[in-house]
PDB file of C-alpha atoms in Angstrom:
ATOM      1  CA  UNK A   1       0.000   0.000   0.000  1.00  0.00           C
ATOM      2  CA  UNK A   2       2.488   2.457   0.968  1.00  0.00           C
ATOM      3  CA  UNK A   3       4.845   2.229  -2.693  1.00  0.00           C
ATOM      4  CA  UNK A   4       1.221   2.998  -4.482  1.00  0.00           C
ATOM      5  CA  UNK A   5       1.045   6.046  -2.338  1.00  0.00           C
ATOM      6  CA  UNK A   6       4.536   7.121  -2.623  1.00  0.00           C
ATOM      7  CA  UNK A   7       3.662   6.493  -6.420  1.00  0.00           C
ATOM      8  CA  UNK A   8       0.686   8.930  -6.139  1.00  0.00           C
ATOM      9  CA  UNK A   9       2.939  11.352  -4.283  1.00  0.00           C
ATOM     10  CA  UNK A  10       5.793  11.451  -6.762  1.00  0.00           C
ATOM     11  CA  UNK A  11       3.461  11.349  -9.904  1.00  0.00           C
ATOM     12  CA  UNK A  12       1.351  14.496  -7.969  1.00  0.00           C
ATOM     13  CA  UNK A  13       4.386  16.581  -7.514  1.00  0.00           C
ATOM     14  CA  UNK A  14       6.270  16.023 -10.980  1.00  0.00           C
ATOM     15  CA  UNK A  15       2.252  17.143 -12.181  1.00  0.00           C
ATOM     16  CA  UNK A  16       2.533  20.331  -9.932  1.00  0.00           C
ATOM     17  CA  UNK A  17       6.118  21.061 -11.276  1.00  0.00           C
ATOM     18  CA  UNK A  18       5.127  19.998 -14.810  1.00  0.00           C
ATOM     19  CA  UNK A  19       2.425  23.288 -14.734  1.00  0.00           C
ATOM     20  CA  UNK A  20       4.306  25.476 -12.920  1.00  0.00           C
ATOM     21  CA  UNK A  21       7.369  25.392 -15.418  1.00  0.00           C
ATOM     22  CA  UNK A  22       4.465  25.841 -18.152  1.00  0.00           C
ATOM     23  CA  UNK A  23       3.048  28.224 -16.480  1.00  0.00           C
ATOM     24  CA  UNK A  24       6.073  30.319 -16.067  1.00  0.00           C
ATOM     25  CA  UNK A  25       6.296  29.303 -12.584  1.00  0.00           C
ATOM     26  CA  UNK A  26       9.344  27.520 -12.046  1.00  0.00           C
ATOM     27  CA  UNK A  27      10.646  29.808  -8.927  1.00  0.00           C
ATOM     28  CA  UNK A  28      12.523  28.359  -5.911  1.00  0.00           C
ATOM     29  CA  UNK A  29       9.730  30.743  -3.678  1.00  0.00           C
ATOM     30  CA  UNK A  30       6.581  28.647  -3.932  1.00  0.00           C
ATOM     31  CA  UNK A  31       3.944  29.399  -6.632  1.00  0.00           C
ATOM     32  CA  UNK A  32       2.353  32.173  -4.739  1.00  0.00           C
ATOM     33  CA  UNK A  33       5.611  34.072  -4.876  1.00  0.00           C
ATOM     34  CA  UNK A  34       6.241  33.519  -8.156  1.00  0.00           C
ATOM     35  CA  UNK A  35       6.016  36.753 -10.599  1.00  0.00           C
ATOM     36  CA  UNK A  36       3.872  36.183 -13.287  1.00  0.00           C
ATOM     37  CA  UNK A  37       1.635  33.901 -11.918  1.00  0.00           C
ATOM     38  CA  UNK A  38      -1.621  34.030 -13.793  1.00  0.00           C
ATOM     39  CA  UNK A  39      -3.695  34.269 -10.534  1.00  0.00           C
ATOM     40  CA  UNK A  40      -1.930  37.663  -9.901  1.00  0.00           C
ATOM     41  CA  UNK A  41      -4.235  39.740 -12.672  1.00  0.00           C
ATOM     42  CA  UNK A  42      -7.586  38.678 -11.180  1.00  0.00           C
ATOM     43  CA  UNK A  43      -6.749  38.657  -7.525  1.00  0.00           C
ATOM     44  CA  UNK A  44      -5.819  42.330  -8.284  1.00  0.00           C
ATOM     45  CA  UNK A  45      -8.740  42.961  -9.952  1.00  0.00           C
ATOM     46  CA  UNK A  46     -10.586  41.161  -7.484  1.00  0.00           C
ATOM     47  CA  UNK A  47      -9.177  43.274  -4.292  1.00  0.00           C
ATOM     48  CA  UNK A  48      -9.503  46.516  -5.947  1.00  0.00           C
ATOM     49  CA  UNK A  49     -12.913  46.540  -6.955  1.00  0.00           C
ATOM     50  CA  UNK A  50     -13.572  45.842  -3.129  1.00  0.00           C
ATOM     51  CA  UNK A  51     -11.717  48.964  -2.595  1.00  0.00           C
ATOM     52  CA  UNK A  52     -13.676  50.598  -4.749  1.00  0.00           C
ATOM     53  CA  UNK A  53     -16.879  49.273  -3.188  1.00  0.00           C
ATOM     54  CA  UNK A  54     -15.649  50.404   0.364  1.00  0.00           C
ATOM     55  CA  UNK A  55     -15.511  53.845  -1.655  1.00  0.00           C
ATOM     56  CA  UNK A  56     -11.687  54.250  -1.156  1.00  0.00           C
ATOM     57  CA  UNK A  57     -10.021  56.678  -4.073  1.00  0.00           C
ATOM     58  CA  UNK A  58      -8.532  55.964  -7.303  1.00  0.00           C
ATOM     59  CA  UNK A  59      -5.225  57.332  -6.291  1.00  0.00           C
ATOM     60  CA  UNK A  60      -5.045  55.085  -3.243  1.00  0.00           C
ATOM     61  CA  UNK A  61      -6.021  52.004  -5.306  1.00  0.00           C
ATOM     62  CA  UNK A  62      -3.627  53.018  -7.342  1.00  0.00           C
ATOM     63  CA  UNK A  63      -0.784  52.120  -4.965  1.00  0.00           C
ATOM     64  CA  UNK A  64      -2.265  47.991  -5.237  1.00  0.00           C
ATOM     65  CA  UNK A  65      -0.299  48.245  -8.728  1.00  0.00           C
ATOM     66  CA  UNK A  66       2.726  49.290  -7.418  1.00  0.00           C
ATOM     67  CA  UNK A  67       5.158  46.538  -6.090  1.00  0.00           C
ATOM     68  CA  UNK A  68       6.093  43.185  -6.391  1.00  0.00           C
ATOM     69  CA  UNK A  69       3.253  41.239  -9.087  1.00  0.00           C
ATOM     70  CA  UNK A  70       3.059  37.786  -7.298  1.00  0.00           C
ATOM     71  CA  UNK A  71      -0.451  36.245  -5.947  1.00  0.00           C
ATOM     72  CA  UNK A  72       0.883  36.441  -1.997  1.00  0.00           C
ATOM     73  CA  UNK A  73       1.419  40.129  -1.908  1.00  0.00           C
ATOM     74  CA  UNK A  74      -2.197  40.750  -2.755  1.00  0.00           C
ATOM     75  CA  UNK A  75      -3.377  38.189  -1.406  1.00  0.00           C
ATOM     76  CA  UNK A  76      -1.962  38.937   2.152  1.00  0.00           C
ATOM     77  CA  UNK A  77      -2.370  42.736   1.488  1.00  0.00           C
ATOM     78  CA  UNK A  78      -4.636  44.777   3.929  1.00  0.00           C
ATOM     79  CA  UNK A  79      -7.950  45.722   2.240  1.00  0.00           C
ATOM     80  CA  UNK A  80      -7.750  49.277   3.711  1.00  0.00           C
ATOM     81  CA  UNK A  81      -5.197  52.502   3.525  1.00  0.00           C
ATOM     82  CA  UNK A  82      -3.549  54.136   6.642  1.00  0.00           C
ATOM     83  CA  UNK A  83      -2.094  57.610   7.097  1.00  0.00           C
ATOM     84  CA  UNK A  84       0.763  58.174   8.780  1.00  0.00           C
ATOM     85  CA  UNK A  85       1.305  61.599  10.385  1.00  0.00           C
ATOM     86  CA  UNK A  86       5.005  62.552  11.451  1.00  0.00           C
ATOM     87  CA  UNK A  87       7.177  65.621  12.467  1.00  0.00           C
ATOM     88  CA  UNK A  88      10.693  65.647  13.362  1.00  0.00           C
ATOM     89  CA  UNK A  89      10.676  63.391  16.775  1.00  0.00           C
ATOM     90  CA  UNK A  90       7.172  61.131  16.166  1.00  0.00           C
ATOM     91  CA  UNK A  91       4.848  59.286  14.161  1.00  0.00           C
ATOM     92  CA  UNK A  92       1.721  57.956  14.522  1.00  0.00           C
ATOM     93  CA  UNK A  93      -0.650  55.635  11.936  1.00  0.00           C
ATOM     94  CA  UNK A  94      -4.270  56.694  11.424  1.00  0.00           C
ATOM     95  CA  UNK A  95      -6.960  54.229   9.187  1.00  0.00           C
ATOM     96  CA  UNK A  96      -7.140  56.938   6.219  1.00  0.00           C
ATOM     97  CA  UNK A  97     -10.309  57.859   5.767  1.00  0.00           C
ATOM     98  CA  UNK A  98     -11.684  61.523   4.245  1.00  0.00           C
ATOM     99  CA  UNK A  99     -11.941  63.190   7.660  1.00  0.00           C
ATOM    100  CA  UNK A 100      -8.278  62.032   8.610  1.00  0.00           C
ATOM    101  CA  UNK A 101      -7.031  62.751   5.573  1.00  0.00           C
ATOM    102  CA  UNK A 102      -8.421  65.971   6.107  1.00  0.00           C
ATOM    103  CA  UNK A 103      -7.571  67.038   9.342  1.00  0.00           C
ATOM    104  CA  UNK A 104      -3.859  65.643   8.243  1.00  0.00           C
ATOM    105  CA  UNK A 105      -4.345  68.556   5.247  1.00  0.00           C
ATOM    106  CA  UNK A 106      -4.784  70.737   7.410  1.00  0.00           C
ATOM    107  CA  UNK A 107      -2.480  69.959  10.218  1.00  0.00           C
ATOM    108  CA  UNK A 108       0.387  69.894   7.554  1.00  0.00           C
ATOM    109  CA  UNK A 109      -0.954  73.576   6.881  1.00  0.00           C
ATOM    110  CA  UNK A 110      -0.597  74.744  10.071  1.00  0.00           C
ATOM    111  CA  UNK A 111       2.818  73.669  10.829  1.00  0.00           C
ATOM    112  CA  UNK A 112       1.477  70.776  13.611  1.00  0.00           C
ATOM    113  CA  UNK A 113       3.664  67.955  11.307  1.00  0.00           C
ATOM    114  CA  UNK A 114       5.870  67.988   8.839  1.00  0.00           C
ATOM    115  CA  UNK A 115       4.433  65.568   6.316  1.00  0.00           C
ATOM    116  CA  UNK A 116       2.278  62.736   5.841  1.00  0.00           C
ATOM    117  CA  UNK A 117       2.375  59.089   4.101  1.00  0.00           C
ATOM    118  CA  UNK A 118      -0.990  57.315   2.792  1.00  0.00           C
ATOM    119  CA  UNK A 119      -0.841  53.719   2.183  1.00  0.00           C
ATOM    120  CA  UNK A 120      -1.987  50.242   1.873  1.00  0.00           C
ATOM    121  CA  UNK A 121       1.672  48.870   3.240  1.00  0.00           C
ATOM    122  CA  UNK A 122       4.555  50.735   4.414  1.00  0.00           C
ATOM    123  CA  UNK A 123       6.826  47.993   3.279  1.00  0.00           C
ATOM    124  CA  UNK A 124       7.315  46.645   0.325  1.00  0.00           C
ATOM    125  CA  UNK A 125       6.257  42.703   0.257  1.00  0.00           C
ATOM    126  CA  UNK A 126       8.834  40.600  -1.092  1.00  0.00           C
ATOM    127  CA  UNK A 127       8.271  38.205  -4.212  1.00  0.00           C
ATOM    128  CA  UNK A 128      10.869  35.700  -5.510  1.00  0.00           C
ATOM    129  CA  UNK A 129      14.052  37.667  -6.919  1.00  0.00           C
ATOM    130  CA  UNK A 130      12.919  40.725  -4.769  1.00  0.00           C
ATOM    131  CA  UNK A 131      15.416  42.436  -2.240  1.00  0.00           C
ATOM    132  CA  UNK A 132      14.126  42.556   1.305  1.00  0.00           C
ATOM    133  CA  UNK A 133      11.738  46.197   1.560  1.00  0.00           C
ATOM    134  CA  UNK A 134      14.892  47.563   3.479  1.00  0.00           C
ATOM    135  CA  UNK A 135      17.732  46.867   0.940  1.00  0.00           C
ATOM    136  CA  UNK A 136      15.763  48.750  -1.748  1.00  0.00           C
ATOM    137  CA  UNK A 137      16.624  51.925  -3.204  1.00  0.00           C
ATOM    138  CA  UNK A 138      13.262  53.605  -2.345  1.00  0.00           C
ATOM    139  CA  UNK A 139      13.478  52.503   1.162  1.00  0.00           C
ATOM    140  CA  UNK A 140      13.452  55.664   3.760  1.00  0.00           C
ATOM    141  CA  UNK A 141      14.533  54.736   7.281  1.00  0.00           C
ATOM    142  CA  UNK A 142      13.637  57.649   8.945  1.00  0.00           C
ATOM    143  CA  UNK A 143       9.740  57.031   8.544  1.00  0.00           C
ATOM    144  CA  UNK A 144      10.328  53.066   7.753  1.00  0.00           C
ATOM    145  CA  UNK A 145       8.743  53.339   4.535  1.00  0.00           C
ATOM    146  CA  UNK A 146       9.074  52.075   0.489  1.00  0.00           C
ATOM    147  CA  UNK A 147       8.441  55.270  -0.922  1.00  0.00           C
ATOM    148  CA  UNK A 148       7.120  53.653  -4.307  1.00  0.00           C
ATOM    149  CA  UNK A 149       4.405  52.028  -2.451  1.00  0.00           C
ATOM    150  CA  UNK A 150       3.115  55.322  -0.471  1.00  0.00           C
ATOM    151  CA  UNK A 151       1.777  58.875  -1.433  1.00  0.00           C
ATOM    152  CA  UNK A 152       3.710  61.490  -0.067  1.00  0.00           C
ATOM    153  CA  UNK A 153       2.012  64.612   0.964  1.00  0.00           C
ATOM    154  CA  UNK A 154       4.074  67.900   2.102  1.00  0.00           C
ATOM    155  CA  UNK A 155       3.650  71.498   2.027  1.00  0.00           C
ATOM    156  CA  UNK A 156       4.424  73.088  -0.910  1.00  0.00           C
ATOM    157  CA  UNK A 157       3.992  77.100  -0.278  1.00  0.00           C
ATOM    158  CA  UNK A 158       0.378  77.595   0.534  1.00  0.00           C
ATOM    159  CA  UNK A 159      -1.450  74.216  -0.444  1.00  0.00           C
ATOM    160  CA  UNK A 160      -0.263  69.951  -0.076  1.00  0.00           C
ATOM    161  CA  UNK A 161       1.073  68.694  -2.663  1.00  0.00           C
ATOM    162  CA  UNK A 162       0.655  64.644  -2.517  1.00  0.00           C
ATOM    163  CA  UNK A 163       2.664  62.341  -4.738  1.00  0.00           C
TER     164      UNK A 163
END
């Protein structure tokens, strides 16, 4: 009994291989890891349109196509944004939404901070082939964020400029 199972076993995983090398999966990470997994489109689709139906912004969504493009990162990805308020000595995460957005606005007006980050993740997620989010280029260690991943907003003479 056990050799026909060991069989089953062996023929299973020289199937799973099989696909994923068709597939364009053949990545030492495990298939949700893999880049260019064709799950990765419709799961992004799939979470965004959620977004849109919790009535998030397009320029928030617009941070779910920025990043690594394998299945886990969406897949484990929160389903809401965050703000994160800092000035020279502190920071503190708020769930964005249009009144904290707002009264982040206008605190960066006033002088009370010094900037502000919205964002689905602070860090970026990391796919097979993909440095570690704090060996990247983009990667700011004094507010312990990917910038590519996150909006920036600052003062920019009398108005917030966000990018």
């Amino acid at each position: 009994m056990y050799p026909r199972l060991a069989a089953c076993a062996a023929f299973a995983l020289m199937l799973f291989v099989t696909q994923q090398r068709a597939s364009g999966q053949d990545c030492a990470c495990g298939p949700d890891f893999c880049q260019g997994d064709p799950r990765y489109a419709p799961r992004l689709a799939k979470a965004k349109a959620a977004m849109r139906n919790e009535g998030y912004p397009e320029d928030l969504i617009a941070l779910m196509d920025k990043g690594g493009a394998c299945f886990a990162r969406i897949d484990r990805a929160p389903v809401n944004f965050h703000i994160r308020v800092y000035t020279a000595n502190a920071s503190e995460d708020v769930e964005w939404n249009e009144d904290n957005d707002r009264i982040a606005r206008t605190n960066l007006l006033n002088g009370k901070i010094n900037g502000y980050f919205k964002f689905n993740t602070l860090r970026a997620f990391k796919c097979c082939g993909e440095k570690e989010y704090n060996e990247r280029a983009d990667y700011d260690s004094d507010h312990d964020v990917n910038r590519s991943i996150a909006i920036q907003c600052l003062k920019s003479g009398g108005s917030v400029a966000c990018q």
